[in-house]
Coordinates of C-alpha atoms in Angstrom, one line a residue:
X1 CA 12.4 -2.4 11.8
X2 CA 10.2 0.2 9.7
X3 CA 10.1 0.4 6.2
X4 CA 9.6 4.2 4.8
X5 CA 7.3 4.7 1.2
X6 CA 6.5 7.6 -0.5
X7 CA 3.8 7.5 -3.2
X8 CA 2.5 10.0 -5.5
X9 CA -0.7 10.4 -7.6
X10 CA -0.4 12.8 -10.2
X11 CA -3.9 12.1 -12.0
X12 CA -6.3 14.9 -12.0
X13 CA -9.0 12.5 -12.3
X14 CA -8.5 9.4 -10.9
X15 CA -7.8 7.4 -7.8
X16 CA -4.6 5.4 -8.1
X17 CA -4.5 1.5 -6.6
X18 CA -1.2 0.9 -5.6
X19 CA 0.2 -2.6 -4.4
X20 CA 3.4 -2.7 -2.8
X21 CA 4.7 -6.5 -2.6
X22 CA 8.3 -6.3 -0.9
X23 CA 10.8 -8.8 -1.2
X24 CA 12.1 -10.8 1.5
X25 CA 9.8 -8.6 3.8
X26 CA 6.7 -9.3 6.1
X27 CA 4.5 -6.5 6.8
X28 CA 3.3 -6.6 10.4
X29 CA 1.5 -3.1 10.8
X30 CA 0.8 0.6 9.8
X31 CA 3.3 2.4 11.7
X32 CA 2.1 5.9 10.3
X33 CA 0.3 7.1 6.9
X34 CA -0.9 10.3 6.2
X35 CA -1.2 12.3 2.6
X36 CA -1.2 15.8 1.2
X37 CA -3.6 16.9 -0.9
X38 CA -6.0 19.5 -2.1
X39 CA -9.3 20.0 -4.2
X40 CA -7.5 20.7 -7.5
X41 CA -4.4 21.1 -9.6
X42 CA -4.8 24.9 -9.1
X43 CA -5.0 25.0 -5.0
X44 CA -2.9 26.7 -3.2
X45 CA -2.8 28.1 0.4
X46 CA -3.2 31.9 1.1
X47 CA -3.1 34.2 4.3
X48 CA -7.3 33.6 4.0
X49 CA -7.5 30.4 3.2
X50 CA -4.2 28.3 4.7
X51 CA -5.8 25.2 4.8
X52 CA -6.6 24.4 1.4
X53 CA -3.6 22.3 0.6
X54 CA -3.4 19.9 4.1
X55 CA -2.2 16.9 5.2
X56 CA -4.5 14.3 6.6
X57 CA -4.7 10.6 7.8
X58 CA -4.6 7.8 5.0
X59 CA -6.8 4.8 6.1
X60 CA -7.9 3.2 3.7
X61 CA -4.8 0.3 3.5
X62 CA -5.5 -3.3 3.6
X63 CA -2.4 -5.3 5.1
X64 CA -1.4 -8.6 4.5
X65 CA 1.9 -10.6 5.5
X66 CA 3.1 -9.9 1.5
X67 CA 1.3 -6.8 0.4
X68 CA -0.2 -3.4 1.1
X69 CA -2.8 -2.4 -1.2
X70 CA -3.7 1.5 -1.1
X71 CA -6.1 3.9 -2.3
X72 CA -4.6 7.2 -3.1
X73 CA -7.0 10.1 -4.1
X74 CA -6.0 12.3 -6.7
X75 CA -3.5 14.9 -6.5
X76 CA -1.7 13.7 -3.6
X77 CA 1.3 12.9 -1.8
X78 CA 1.3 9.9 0.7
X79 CA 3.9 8.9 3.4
X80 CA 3.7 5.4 4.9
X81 CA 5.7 4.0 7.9
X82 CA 5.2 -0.1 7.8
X83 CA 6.4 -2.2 11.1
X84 CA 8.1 -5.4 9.1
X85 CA 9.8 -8.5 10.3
X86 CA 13.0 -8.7 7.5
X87 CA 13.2 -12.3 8.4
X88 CA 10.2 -13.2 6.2

């Protein structure tokens, strides 16, 4: 079974902790994490520069049976795959 998450850090500034603790779920792995971001609130892609904006592997996730603590940088958008056992 896989639980999905989708987390977004709005801050200009700062890094956002977050701790996901779900219910009645054990978290056995990182299935697949990656996030989109850029270097400011004003980036944007062009024809010369398409890269600016681009997604990119989120690593920084400590796992244990109960949580998932993450770093997310600033301006970003993070997807998360978790491998869970629902029988926790």
């Amino acid at each position: 079974d896989v639980l999905h998450t989708f987390l977004i850090n709005r801050s200009i500034t700062d890094l956002a902790t977050i701790e996901i603790v779900p219910a009645g779920i054990r978290l056995k792995s990182v299935q697949s994490a990656e996030l989109v971001t850029g270097p400011s609130a004003s980036a944007c892609n062009t024809f010369d520069r398409p890269d600016t904006i681009h997604a990119q592997a989120l690593s920084n996730i400590k796992l244990t049976d109960l949580t998932a603590t993450i770093q997310l940088p600033p301006l970003c958008v993070a997807a998360i795959s978790f491998g869970i056992d629902d029988k926790a």
